[in-house]
Amino acid sequence: MLLIQSGTVFIGDKFVKKDILIDNGIIVDIGTNLKGTEKIDASGMLVLPGLIDPHVHLREPGATHKEDFTTGSRAAIAGGFTTVMDMPNNTTPTTTKERLEEKMKLAKQKAVCDVLFHFGGTDDNFDEVKKANPPSLKLYLGETTGMLVLKNQNSLEKHFVNFPAERPIVLHASDHSPDEEINLGKTYATVENAISLANKHKRKIHIAHASTKKEIDLAIRSKNCTVEVAPHYLFLSTNDLERLGPMGKVYPPLRSEQKRIHLWKSLENVDCIATDHAPHTIEDKESGSAGFPGLETSLALMLKGCDLGFIDKLWLIPKMSEQVASIFNIEKKGQIKKGFIGDITIVDPKKVWKVDTSELETKCKWSPFEGIEFKGKVHTVIKSGKIVYREYCFV
Ligand code: DOR
Ligand code: ZN
């Protein structure tokens, strides 16, 4: 019986001073003066539900020189995430049942956190989608890393009709034409079209990596549509491109400083936060790859947003846990609640730190946030009742 004692615990929608008791991987009691056999002193710490990231690229199989299930899941744990949802744009995309099962097997052998999988939809894999019966489907409506993109306009509606309505279809709506007016115009048109189709078929859709206020404004008009934002669009803009050079390339691209500020202002309308952890080696970045690693910096960035007064922790925590579970129908996770899985992230809110790239768990060993000072760091992580990370180290 694991006892987490005297922490400031996020329960429901507020912080309260409580003990938590976990037995057999399940939260069995929340109260005061509880007794356990193994103890963690959490006084002075924030005790959060294990965070859930709906959008990561762990690269295995196919590009394990960038990341694999071991390094990617260790980055997740070090960043406070006990569950991540892996994207299907592998070198050989996850578009058949067999490939999904191969990924599941590898993750089971290697990952130290839970990994769930988005299945990729193509112009001709409708039967495979049925066979695989995945919890969510990802459709690429614009090109990005990998070969996975929907080319035929009719395929979109066909997937919308065939895939169970209560399971979200995640959409990569962004276009990456170098001209911003063109790429944003295309992105907005794609989002609008997808939302009207979702409304027509009364089905759930989820817009991945919104980078502008306008996408959020479009999404909130439909009860069938949810939307995520990645922290890099809140903390980086085109002003950083000169400094970052090739390391600053990401899809969707970084936006203007004005758009970045507008994104903060409409953040209250987003449904969840996603890291879009998309690791590439420094060599791959220098030859043009798009994407940032994000698992180890996203919580710290969002806590910085709280310290800066842009958002409140009471708003933030569910957007990185309960809300993600709700959108993706993940049961018994995302909340500290009796009967729920014992996934807990303990944060030292006073710990001041900076990214040391040599100490990152991600295989890519770089970060666009190197040099920024953070306050608040993941101290201890409990996965299914087991301590996997303690005092900033894996156990
Ligand atoms: O920058 C990006 N990198 N955007 C994406 O949509 C994909 C990702 C990747 O897989 O590298
Ligand atoms: Zn992505």
mmCIF file of C-alpha atoms and ligand atoms in Angstrom:
data_model
loop_
_atom_site.group_PDB
_atom_site.id
_atom_site.type_symbol
_atom_site.label_atom_id
_atom_site.label_comp_id
_atom_site.label_asym_id
_atom_site.label_seq_id
_atom_site.Cartn_x
_atom_site.Cartn_y
_atom_site.Cartn_z
ATOM 1 C CA MET A 1 0.000 0.000 0.000
ATOM 2 C CA LEU A 2 1.623 3.211 -1.195
ATOM 3 C CA LEU A 3 0.834 6.328 0.815
ATOM 4 C CA ILE A 4 1.373 9.802 -0.648
ATOM 5 C CA GLN A 5 1.322 11.980 2.410
ATOM 6 C CA SER A 6 0.358 15.617 3.027
ATOM 7 C CA GLY A 7 0.578 16.884 -0.539
ATOM 8 C CA THR A 8 -1.419 19.716 -2.066
ATOM 9 C CA VAL A 9 -3.597 17.465 -4.176
ATOM 10 C CA PHE A 10 -5.623 18.382 -7.256
ATOM 11 C CA ILE A 11 -9.007 16.778 -6.672
ATOM 12 C CA GLY A 12 -12.080 17.589 -8.736
ATOM 13 C CA ASP A 13 -11.436 21.216 -9.581
ATOM 14 C CA LYS A 14 -9.347 22.428 -6.660
ATOM 15 C CA PHE A 15 -6.236 21.887 -4.570
ATOM 16 C CA VAL A 16 -6.700 20.355 -1.116
ATOM 17 C CA LYS A 17 -4.277 19.021 1.479
ATOM 18 C CA LYS A 18 -4.843 15.243 1.518
ATOM 19 C CA ASP A 19 -3.216 11.840 1.720
ATOM 20 C CA ILE A 20 -3.677 9.336 -1.097
ATOM 21 C CA LEU A 21 -3.549 5.584 -0.673
ATOM 22 C CA ILE A 22 -2.825 3.299 -3.638
ATOM 23 C CA ASP A 23 -3.192 -0.449 -3.514
ATOM 24 C CA ASN A 24 -2.668 -2.887 -6.367
ATOM 25 C CA GLY A 25 -2.244 -0.010 -8.793
ATOM 26 C CA ILE A 26 -5.583 1.588 -7.906
ATOM 27 C CA ILE A 27 -6.383 4.677 -5.812
ATOM 28 C CA VAL A 28 -8.257 3.158 -2.858
ATOM 29 C CA ASP A 29 -8.556 6.076 -0.448
ATOM 30 C CA ILE A 30 -8.182 9.852 -0.255
ATOM 31 C CA GLY A 31 -8.303 11.428 3.187
ATOM 32 C CA THR A 32 -6.315 12.558 6.220
ATOM 33 C CA ASN A 33 -4.059 10.543 8.536
ATOM 34 C CA LEU A 34 -4.147 7.529 6.214
ATOM 35 C CA LYS A 35 -1.717 4.649 6.849
ATOM 36 C CA GLY A 36 0.396 2.799 4.285
ATOM 37 C CA THR A 37 3.382 0.488 4.129
ATOM 38 C CA GLU A 38 5.455 2.536 1.686
ATOM 39 C CA LYS A 39 5.448 6.303 2.132
ATOM 40 C CA ILE A 40 6.137 9.378 0.027
ATOM 41 C CA ASP A 41 6.308 12.693 1.856
ATOM 42 C CA ALA A 42 4.628 15.184 -0.487
ATOM 43 C CA SER A 43 4.445 18.144 1.862
ATOM 44 C CA GLY A 44 5.084 21.354 -0.041
ATOM 45 C CA MET A 45 4.474 19.529 -3.319
ATOM 46 C CA LEU A 46 1.702 19.710 -5.905
ATOM 47 C CA VAL A 47 0.163 16.277 -6.381
ATOM 48 C CA LEU A 48 -1.434 15.980 -9.821
ATOM 49 C CA PRO A 49 -3.162 13.245 -11.768
ATOM 50 C CA GLY A 50 -0.628 11.567 -14.076
ATOM 51 C CA LEU A 51 -0.668 13.859 -17.113
ATOM 52 C CA ILE A 52 -1.963 12.622 -20.473
ATOM 53 C CA ASP A 53 -0.485 13.869 -23.729
ATOM 54 C CA PRO A 54 -2.751 13.320 -26.737
ATOM 55 C CA HIS A 55 -0.069 13.995 -29.353
ATOM 56 C CA VAL A 56 3.460 12.557 -29.517
ATOM 57 C CA HIS A 57 5.682 11.040 -32.204
ATOM 58 C CA LEU A 58 7.767 8.290 -30.612
ATOM 59 C CA ARG A 59 9.197 7.249 -34.022
ATOM 60 C CA GLU A 60 9.355 3.491 -33.451
ATOM 61 C CA PRO A 61 9.473 1.524 -35.656
ATOM 62 C CA GLY A 62 11.272 3.204 -38.517
ATOM 63 C CA ALA A 63 13.198 6.186 -37.149
ATOM 64 C CA THR A 64 14.699 4.936 -33.910
ATOM 65 C CA HIS A 65 17.772 7.094 -34.432
ATOM 66 C CA LYS A 66 15.453 10.010 -33.468
ATOM 67 C CA GLU A 67 13.489 8.353 -30.636
ATOM 68 C CA ASP A 68 12.207 4.944 -29.544
ATOM 69 C CA PHE A 69 9.646 3.694 -27.063
ATOM 70 C CA THR A 70 12.220 3.562 -24.248
ATOM 71 C CA THR A 71 13.643 7.067 -24.657
ATOM 72 C CA GLY A 72 10.329 8.655 -25.639
ATOM 73 C CA SER A 73 8.440 7.166 -22.706
ATOM 74 C CA ARG A 74 11.241 8.146 -20.303
ATOM 75 C CA ALA A 75 10.948 11.707 -21.633
ATOM 76 C CA ALA A 76 7.201 11.456 -20.968
ATOM 77 C CA ILE A 77 7.678 10.359 -17.356
ATOM 78 C CA ALA A 78 10.363 12.987 -16.705
ATOM 79 C CA GLY A 79 7.894 15.565 -18.012
ATOM 80 C CA GLY A 80 5.054 14.298 -15.802
ATOM 81 C CA PHE A 81 3.103 12.308 -18.420
ATOM 82 C CA THR A 82 2.013 8.788 -17.471
ATOM 83 C CA THR A 83 0.035 8.259 -20.687
ATOM 84 C CA VAL A 84 0.856 9.439 -24.201
ATOM 85 C CA MET A 85 -0.916 8.970 -27.511
ATOM 86 C CA ASP A 86 1.458 8.138 -30.346
ATOM 87 C CA MET A 87 0.919 9.406 -33.897
ATOM 88 C CA PRO A 88 0.806 7.111 -36.962
ATOM 89 C CA ASN A 89 3.174 8.997 -39.319
ATOM 90 C CA ASN A 90 6.023 6.530 -38.894
ATOM 91 C CA THR A 91 8.399 5.844 -41.798
ATOM 92 C CA THR A 92 5.996 3.017 -42.563
ATOM 93 C CA PRO A 93 2.708 4.576 -41.441
ATOM 94 C CA THR A 94 0.436 2.870 -38.916
ATOM 95 C CA THR A 95 -2.362 2.192 -41.371
ATOM 96 C CA THR A 96 -2.863 -1.560 -41.055
ATOM 97 C CA LYS A 97 -3.934 -3.716 -38.151
ATOM 98 C CA GLU A 98 -0.678 -5.639 -38.394
ATOM 99 C CA ARG A 99 1.436 -2.484 -38.065
ATOM 100 C CA LEU A 100 -0.624 -1.280 -35.137
ATOM 101 C CA GLU A 101 -0.134 -4.606 -33.378
ATOM 102 C CA GLU A 102 3.606 -4.464 -34.037
ATOM 103 C CA LYS A 103 3.741 -1.017 -32.399
ATOM 104 C CA MET A 104 1.669 -2.171 -29.451
ATOM 105 C CA LYS A 105 3.996 -5.099 -28.909
ATOM 106 C CA LEU A 106 7.137 -2.936 -29.045
ATOM 107 C CA ALA A 107 5.637 -0.369 -26.683
ATOM 108 C CA LYS A 108 4.619 -3.072 -24.249
ATOM 109 C CA GLN A 109 8.171 -4.405 -24.159
ATOM 110 C CA LYS A 110 9.938 -1.057 -23.931
ATOM 111 C CA ALA A 111 7.790 1.816 -22.665
ATOM 112 C CA VAL A 112 7.829 2.949 -19.044
ATOM 113 C CA CYS A 113 4.560 4.886 -19.406
ATOM 114 C CA ASP A 114 1.287 3.871 -21.045
ATOM 115 C CA VAL A 115 1.229 4.398 -24.797
ATOM 116 C CA LEU A 116 -2.016 4.575 -26.759
ATOM 117 C CA PHE A 117 -2.112 4.821 -30.524
ATOM 118 C CA HIS A 118 -3.806 6.971 -33.120
ATOM 119 C CA PHE A 119 -4.436 4.904 -36.257
ATOM 120 C CA GLY A 120 -3.739 6.467 -39.648
ATOM 121 C CA GLY A 121 -6.484 6.804 -42.245
ATOM 122 C CA THR A 122 -5.648 6.726 -45.969
ATOM 123 C CA ASP A 123 -7.600 6.865 -49.221
ATOM 124 C CA ASP A 124 -7.968 3.111 -49.271
ATOM 125 C CA ASN A 125 -7.586 1.572 -45.802
ATOM 126 C CA PHE A 126 -11.259 1.587 -44.733
ATOM 127 C CA ASP A 127 -11.221 -2.175 -44.169
ATOM 128 C CA GLU A 128 -8.056 -1.959 -42.070
ATOM 129 C CA VAL A 129 -9.629 0.753 -39.903
ATOM 130 C CA LYS A 130 -12.569 -1.574 -39.273
ATOM 131 C CA LYS A 131 -10.309 -4.537 -38.530
ATOM 132 C CA ALA A 132 -8.003 -2.596 -36.212
ATOM 133 C CA ASN A 133 -10.966 -0.923 -34.477
ATOM 134 C CA PRO A 134 -8.750 1.778 -32.912
ATOM 135 C CA PRO A 135 -9.866 4.264 -30.241
ATOM 136 C CA SER A 136 -9.057 7.182 -32.536
ATOM 137 C CA LEU A 137 -8.230 7.874 -36.153
ATOM 138 C CA LYS A 138 -5.758 10.453 -37.455
ATOM 139 C CA LEU A 139 -6.245 12.025 -40.850
ATOM 140 C CA TYR A 140 -3.556 14.176 -42.439
ATOM 141 C CA LEU A 141 -5.250 16.759 -44.642
ATOM 142 C CA GLY A 142 -1.965 18.472 -45.414
ATOM 143 C CA GLU A 143 1.525 17.115 -45.923
ATOM 144 C CA THR A 144 3.983 16.791 -43.062
ATOM 145 C CA THR A 145 6.778 14.456 -41.840
ATOM 146 C CA GLY A 146 6.158 11.015 -43.338
ATOM 147 C CA MET A 147 4.106 9.846 -46.290
ATOM 148 C CA LEU A 148 0.723 9.831 -44.637
ATOM 149 C CA VAL A 149 -1.685 12.213 -46.337
ATOM 150 C CA LEU A 150 -5.251 11.997 -47.614
ATOM 151 C CA LYS A 151 -5.297 12.889 -51.292
ATOM 152 C CA ASN A 152 -8.877 12.218 -52.298
ATOM 153 C CA GLN A 153 -11.484 14.693 -50.990
ATOM 154 C CA ASN A 154 -14.127 11.933 -50.801
ATOM 155 C CA SER A 155 -12.040 9.867 -48.390
ATOM 156 C CA LEU A 156 -12.555 12.407 -45.624
ATOM 157 C CA GLU A 157 -16.322 12.064 -45.607
ATOM 158 C CA LYS A 158 -16.087 8.308 -46.051
ATOM 159 C CA HIS A 159 -13.928 8.013 -42.909
ATOM 160 C CA PHE A 160 -16.316 10.390 -41.111
ATOM 161 C CA VAL A 161 -19.195 8.041 -41.908
ATOM 162 C CA ASN A 162 -17.404 4.738 -41.267
ATOM 163 C CA PHE A 163 -15.563 5.494 -38.026
ATOM 164 C CA PRO A 164 -17.641 5.277 -34.813
ATOM 165 C CA ALA A 165 -19.049 8.759 -34.135
ATOM 166 C CA GLU A 166 -18.175 8.895 -30.432
ATOM 167 C CA ARG A 167 -14.492 8.189 -31.090
ATOM 168 C CA PRO A 168 -12.609 11.281 -32.229
ATOM 169 C CA ILE A 169 -11.088 11.668 -35.659
ATOM 170 C CA VAL A 170 -7.975 13.784 -35.151
ATOM 171 C CA LEU A 171 -7.225 16.166 -37.979
ATOM 172 C CA HIS A 172 -3.947 17.574 -39.162
ATOM 173 C CA ALA A 173 -5.475 20.551 -40.948
ATOM 174 C CA SER A 174 -2.400 22.679 -41.301
ATOM 175 C CA ASP A 175 -0.824 23.430 -44.616
ATOM 176 C CA HIS A 176 2.825 24.334 -44.911
ATOM 177 C CA SER A 177 3.068 26.555 -47.940
ATOM 178 C CA PRO A 178 5.870 29.017 -47.143
ATOM 179 C CA ASP A 179 3.533 32.005 -47.602
ATOM 180 C CA GLU A 180 1.616 32.552 -44.353
ATOM 181 C CA GLU A 181 -1.427 34.054 -46.007
ATOM 182 C CA ILE A 182 -1.703 30.959 -48.199
ATOM 183 C CA ASN A 183 -1.016 28.370 -45.481
ATOM 184 C CA LEU A 184 -3.415 29.978 -43.019
ATOM 185 C CA GLY A 185 -6.118 30.429 -45.648
ATOM 186 C CA LYS A 186 -5.883 26.749 -46.544
ATOM 187 C CA THR A 187 -5.813 25.682 -42.894
ATOM 188 C CA TYR A 188 -8.954 27.673 -42.027
ATOM 189 C CA ALA A 189 -10.799 26.360 -45.087
ATOM 190 C CA THR A 190 -9.835 22.785 -44.154
ATOM 191 C CA VAL A 191 -10.991 23.248 -40.554
ATOM 192 C CA GLU A 192 -14.295 24.832 -41.642
ATOM 193 C CA ASN A 193 -14.995 22.058 -44.101
ATOM 194 C CA ALA A 194 -14.177 19.350 -41.541
ATOM 195 C CA ILE A 195 -16.417 20.971 -38.940
ATOM 196 C CA SER A 196 -19.357 21.213 -41.296
ATOM 197 C CA LEU A 197 -18.924 17.536 -42.207
ATOM 198 C CA ALA A 198 -18.651 16.619 -38.506
ATOM 199 C CA ASN A 199 -21.879 18.498 -37.838
ATOM 200 C CA LYS A 200 -23.583 16.835 -40.797
ATOM 201 C CA HIS A 201 -22.638 13.351 -39.545
ATOM 202 C CA LYS A 202 -22.866 14.234 -35.835
ATOM 203 C CA ARG A 203 -19.418 12.843 -35.156
ATOM 204 C CA LYS A 204 -16.512 13.832 -32.906
ATOM 205 C CA ILE A 205 -13.474 15.495 -34.453
ATOM 206 C CA HIS A 206 -10.382 16.957 -32.820
ATOM 207 C CA ILE A 207 -8.184 19.638 -34.352
ATOM 208 C CA ALA A 208 -4.493 18.923 -33.722
ATOM 209 C CA HIS A 209 -1.977 21.689 -32.993
ATOM 210 C CA ALA A 210 -4.021 24.848 -33.486
ATOM 211 C CA SER A 211 -1.536 27.688 -33.808
ATOM 212 C CA THR A 212 -3.901 30.650 -34.212
ATOM 213 C CA LYS A 213 -6.904 32.154 -32.430
ATOM 214 C CA LYS A 214 -9.016 31.748 -35.551
ATOM 215 C CA GLU A 215 -8.792 27.924 -35.480
ATOM 216 C CA ILE A 216 -9.968 27.954 -31.866
ATOM 217 C CA ASP A 217 -12.803 30.341 -32.722
ATOM 218 C CA LEU A 218 -13.912 28.000 -35.510
ATOM 219 C CA ALA A 219 -13.680 24.908 -33.306
ATOM 220 C CA ILE A 220 -15.689 26.287 -30.391
ATOM 221 C CA ARG A 221 -18.662 26.990 -32.622
ATOM 222 C CA SER A 222 -19.298 23.245 -32.932
ATOM 223 C CA LYS A 223 -20.104 20.908 -30.086
ATOM 224 C CA ASN A 224 -18.691 18.074 -32.211
ATOM 225 C CA CYS A 225 -15.253 19.608 -32.383
ATOM 226 C CA THR A 226 -12.464 19.837 -29.814
ATOM 227 C CA VAL A 227 -9.109 21.539 -30.229
ATOM 228 C CA GLU A 228 -5.603 21.332 -28.763
ATOM 229 C CA VAL A 229 -2.752 23.842 -28.540
ATOM 230 C CA ALA A 230 0.955 23.020 -28.175
ATOM 231 C CA PRO A 231 3.012 25.156 -25.767
ATOM 232 C CA HIS A 232 5.561 26.134 -28.420
ATOM 233 C CA TYR A 233 2.970 28.314 -30.162
ATOM 234 C CA LEU A 234 2.498 30.152 -26.866
ATOM 235 C CA PHE A 235 6.180 30.730 -26.164
ATOM 236 C CA LEU A 236 7.866 31.050 -29.553
ATOM 237 C CA SER A 237 7.127 33.224 -32.581
ATOM 238 C CA THR A 238 8.695 34.248 -35.876
ATOM 239 C CA ASN A 239 10.831 36.612 -33.750
ATOM 240 C CA ASP A 240 12.754 33.519 -32.590
ATOM 241 C CA LEU A 241 13.460 32.176 -36.067
ATOM 242 C CA GLU A 242 16.735 34.000 -36.582
ATOM 243 C CA ARG A 243 18.079 32.762 -33.241
ATOM 244 C CA LEU A 244 16.850 29.183 -33.750
ATOM 245 C CA GLY A 245 17.821 28.795 -37.402
ATOM 246 C CA PRO A 246 16.895 25.317 -38.705
ATOM 247 C CA MET A 247 15.953 24.273 -35.162
ATOM 248 C CA GLY A 248 12.964 26.636 -35.412
ATOM 249 C CA LYS A 249 11.248 24.704 -38.196
ATOM 250 C CA VAL A 250 7.946 23.126 -37.189
ATOM 251 C CA TYR A 251 4.559 22.382 -38.773
ATOM 252 C CA PRO A 252 2.398 24.351 -38.375
ATOM 253 C CA PRO A 253 5.075 27.061 -38.559
ATOM 254 C CA LEU A 254 5.716 29.504 -35.725
ATOM 255 C CA ARG A 255 3.435 32.536 -36.025
ATOM 256 C CA SER A 256 3.952 36.269 -35.619
ATOM 257 C CA GLU A 257 4.370 37.801 -32.170
ATOM 258 C CA GLN A 258 0.883 39.324 -32.498
ATOM 259 C CA LYS A 259 -0.684 35.958 -33.296
ATOM 260 C CA ARG A 260 1.177 34.390 -30.378
ATOM 261 C CA ILE A 261 -0.336 36.947 -28.008
ATOM 262 C CA HIS A 262 -3.805 36.405 -29.478
ATOM 263 C CA LEU A 263 -3.390 32.674 -28.907
ATOM 264 C CA TRP A 264 -2.846 33.270 -25.174
ATOM 265 C CA LYS A 265 -5.973 35.400 -25.121
ATOM 266 C CA SER A 266 -8.150 32.670 -26.629
ATOM 267 C CA LEU A 267 -6.514 29.840 -24.721
ATOM 268 C CA GLU A 268 -9.422 29.639 -22.274
ATOM 269 C CA ASN A 269 -11.458 28.170 -25.142
ATOM 270 C CA VAL A 270 -9.154 25.261 -25.959
ATOM 271 C CA ASP A 271 -10.048 21.773 -24.826
ATOM 272 C CA CYS A 272 -6.590 20.467 -24.041
ATOM 273 C CA ILE A 273 -2.841 20.974 -24.231
ATOM 274 C CA ALA A 274 -0.698 18.660 -26.388
ATOM 275 C CA THR A 275 3.081 18.633 -26.576
ATOM 276 C CA ASP A 276 3.274 17.500 -30.231
ATOM 277 C CA HIS A 277 6.598 15.973 -29.157
ATOM 278 C CA ALA A 278 8.234 15.543 -32.588
ATOM 279 C CA PRO A 279 11.915 14.720 -32.022
ATOM 280 C CA HIS A 280 14.517 14.888 -34.775
ATOM 281 C CA THR A 281 18.281 14.656 -34.330
ATOM 282 C CA ILE A 282 20.303 17.852 -34.668
ATOM 283 C CA GLU A 283 21.689 16.513 -37.976
ATOM 284 C CA ASP A 284 18.150 15.864 -39.260
ATOM 285 C CA LYS A 285 17.083 19.364 -38.196
ATOM 286 C CA GLU A 286 20.041 20.851 -40.028
ATOM 287 C CA SER A 287 18.888 19.079 -43.164
ATOM 288 C CA GLY A 288 15.362 20.440 -42.898
ATOM 289 C CA SER A 289 13.215 18.244 -40.607
ATOM 290 C CA ALA A 290 10.248 19.967 -38.923
ATOM 291 C CA GLY A 291 9.293 19.423 -35.300
ATOM 292 C CA PHE A 292 10.263 20.101 -31.674
ATOM 293 C CA PRO A 293 10.722 17.746 -28.738
ATOM 294 C CA GLY A 294 8.220 18.837 -26.072
ATOM 295 C CA LEU A 295 7.583 16.181 -23.455
ATOM 296 C CA GLU A 296 10.164 17.415 -20.963
ATOM 297 C CA THR A 297 9.380 21.136 -21.180
ATOM 298 C CA SER A 298 5.616 21.440 -21.734
ATOM 299 C CA LEU A 299 4.422 21.282 -18.127
ATOM 300 C CA ALA A 300 7.150 23.722 -17.053
ATOM 301 C CA LEU A 301 6.184 26.121 -19.850
ATOM 302 C CA MET A 302 2.520 25.993 -18.916
ATOM 303 C CA LEU A 303 3.388 26.551 -15.244
ATOM 304 C CA LYS A 304 5.339 29.584 -16.411
ATOM 305 C CA GLY A 305 2.136 30.747 -18.089
ATOM 306 C CA CYS A 306 0.490 30.470 -14.657
ATOM 307 C CA ASP A 307 3.283 32.438 -12.978
ATOM 308 C CA LEU A 308 3.006 35.120 -15.650
ATOM 309 C CA GLY A 309 -0.703 35.390 -14.825
ATOM 310 C CA PHE A 310 -1.960 34.321 -18.273
ATOM 311 C CA ILE A 311 -3.733 31.202 -16.974
ATOM 312 C CA ASP A 312 -4.555 29.576 -13.650
ATOM 313 C CA LYS A 313 -3.370 26.168 -12.451
ATOM 314 C CA LEU A 314 -6.969 25.222 -11.698
ATOM 315 C CA TRP A 315 -7.695 25.724 -15.393
ATOM 316 C CA LEU A 316 -4.462 24.133 -16.609
ATOM 317 C CA ILE A 317 -4.338 20.788 -14.805
ATOM 318 C CA PRO A 318 -7.536 19.317 -16.307
ATOM 319 C CA LYS A 319 -6.411 20.429 -19.776
ATOM 320 C CA MET A 320 -3.393 18.153 -19.377
ATOM 321 C CA SER A 321 -5.273 15.260 -17.762
ATOM 322 C CA GLU A 322 -9.032 14.909 -17.228
ATOM 323 C CA GLN A 323 -10.027 16.721 -20.421
ATOM 324 C CA VAL A 324 -7.719 14.610 -22.570
ATOM 325 C CA ALA A 325 -9.177 11.443 -21.027
ATOM 326 C CA SER A 326 -12.669 12.725 -21.701
ATOM 327 C CA ILE A 327 -12.023 13.614 -25.370
ATOM 328 C CA PHE A 328 -10.371 10.268 -26.127
ATOM 329 C CA ASN A 329 -12.645 8.102 -23.947
ATOM 330 C CA ILE A 330 -9.762 6.969 -21.739
ATOM 331 C CA GLU A 331 -11.270 5.288 -18.712
ATOM 332 C CA LYS A 332 -10.132 5.561 -15.068
ATOM 333 C CA LYS A 333 -7.329 8.001 -15.827
ATOM 334 C CA GLY A 334 -6.837 11.753 -15.653
ATOM 335 C CA GLN A 335 -8.226 12.336 -12.161
ATOM 336 C CA ILE A 336 -7.248 11.618 -8.582
ATOM 337 C CA LYS A 337 -10.334 9.734 -7.572
ATOM 338 C CA LYS A 338 -11.158 6.553 -5.686
ATOM 339 C CA GLY A 339 -11.229 3.582 -8.082
ATOM 340 C CA PHE A 340 -9.057 5.347 -10.669
ATOM 341 C CA ILE A 341 -5.655 4.039 -11.794
ATOM 342 C CA GLY A 342 -2.816 5.095 -9.480
ATOM 343 C CA ASP A 343 -1.050 7.387 -11.934
ATOM 344 C CA ILE A 344 0.277 10.411 -10.039
ATOM 345 C CA THR A 345 2.679 13.248 -10.899
ATOM 346 C CA ILE A 346 4.270 15.108 -8.002
ATOM 347 C CA VAL A 347 5.698 18.533 -8.791
ATOM 348 C CA ASP A 348 8.025 20.641 -6.670
ATOM 349 C CA PRO A 349 6.567 24.093 -7.397
ATOM 350 C CA LYS A 350 9.639 25.898 -6.028
ATOM 351 C CA LYS A 351 12.349 24.085 -7.932
ATOM 352 C CA VAL A 352 14.136 26.455 -10.306
ATOM 353 C CA TRP A 353 15.821 24.847 -13.289
ATOM 354 C CA LYS A 354 17.003 25.196 -16.866
ATOM 355 C CA VAL A 355 17.114 22.670 -19.682
ATOM 356 C CA ASP A 356 20.443 20.860 -19.746
ATOM 357 C CA THR A 357 20.318 19.155 -23.139
ATOM 358 C CA SER A 358 22.827 16.479 -22.078
ATOM 359 C CA GLU A 359 20.423 15.417 -19.331
ATOM 360 C CA LEU A 360 17.299 15.166 -21.496
ATOM 361 C CA GLU A 361 15.745 11.721 -21.768
ATOM 362 C CA THR A 362 14.663 12.248 -25.375
ATOM 363 C CA LYS A 363 17.125 10.727 -27.811
ATOM 364 C CA CYS A 364 17.313 13.930 -29.845
ATOM 365 C CA LYS A 365 19.104 15.785 -27.004
ATOM 366 C CA TRP A 366 18.168 19.331 -27.936
ATOM 367 C CA SER A 367 15.374 21.737 -27.092
ATOM 368 C CA PRO A 368 14.179 25.033 -28.531
ATOM 369 C CA PHE A 369 13.738 26.129 -24.886
ATOM 370 C CA GLU A 370 17.364 25.774 -23.846
ATOM 371 C CA GLY A 371 18.362 28.687 -21.633
ATOM 372 C CA ILE A 372 14.884 29.565 -20.337
ATOM 373 C CA GLU A 373 14.541 29.574 -16.564
ATOM 374 C CA PHE A 374 11.669 27.488 -15.231
ATOM 375 C CA LYS A 375 10.086 27.306 -11.794
ATOM 376 C CA GLY A 376 8.370 24.023 -10.963
ATOM 377 C CA LYS A 377 9.736 20.589 -11.861
ATOM 378 C CA VAL A 378 8.450 17.041 -11.883
ATOM 379 C CA HIS A 379 9.860 15.492 -8.709
ATOM 380 C CA THR A 380 8.214 12.053 -8.482
ATOM 381 C CA VAL A 381 6.030 9.994 -10.807
ATOM 382 C CA ILE A 382 3.899 7.017 -9.873
ATOM 383 C CA LYS A 383 2.653 4.752 -12.653
ATOM 384 C CA SER A 384 -0.086 2.257 -11.761
ATOM 385 C CA GLY A 385 0.880 2.495 -8.096
ATOM 386 C CA LYS A 386 4.621 1.989 -8.689
ATOM 387 C CA ILE A 387 7.216 4.687 -8.131
ATOM 388 C CA VAL A 388 9.032 4.964 -11.461
ATOM 389 C CA TYR A 389 10.697 8.340 -10.915
ATOM 390 C CA ARG A 390 11.779 9.797 -7.596
ATOM 391 C CA GLU A 391 13.642 12.988 -6.694
ATOM 392 C CA TYR A 392 14.234 13.797 -10.378
ATOM 393 C CA CYS A 393 15.675 10.347 -11.157
ATOM 394 C CA PHE A 394 14.400 7.052 -12.540
ATOM 395 C CA VAL A 395 14.305 4.308 -9.942
HETATM 396 O O1 DOR B 1 6.597 19.739 -37.141
HETATM 397 C C1 DOR B 1 5.997 18.674 -37.231
HETATM 398 N N1 DOR B 1 6.618 17.505 -37.044
HETATM 399 N N2 DOR B 1 4.699 18.684 -37.544
HETATM 400 C C2 DOR B 1 4.017 17.556 -37.809
HETATM 401 O O2 DOR B 1 2.850 17.620 -38.112
HETATM 402 C C3 DOR B 1 4.709 16.250 -37.788
HETATM 403 C C4 DOR B 1 5.892 16.292 -36.941
HETATM 404 C C5 DOR B 1 6.813 15.121 -37.148
HETATM 405 O O3 DOR B 1 6.329 13.978 -37.172
HETATM 406 O O4 DOR B 1 8.008 15.344 -37.257
HETATM 407 ZN ZN ZN B 2 2.400 15.996 -34.594
#
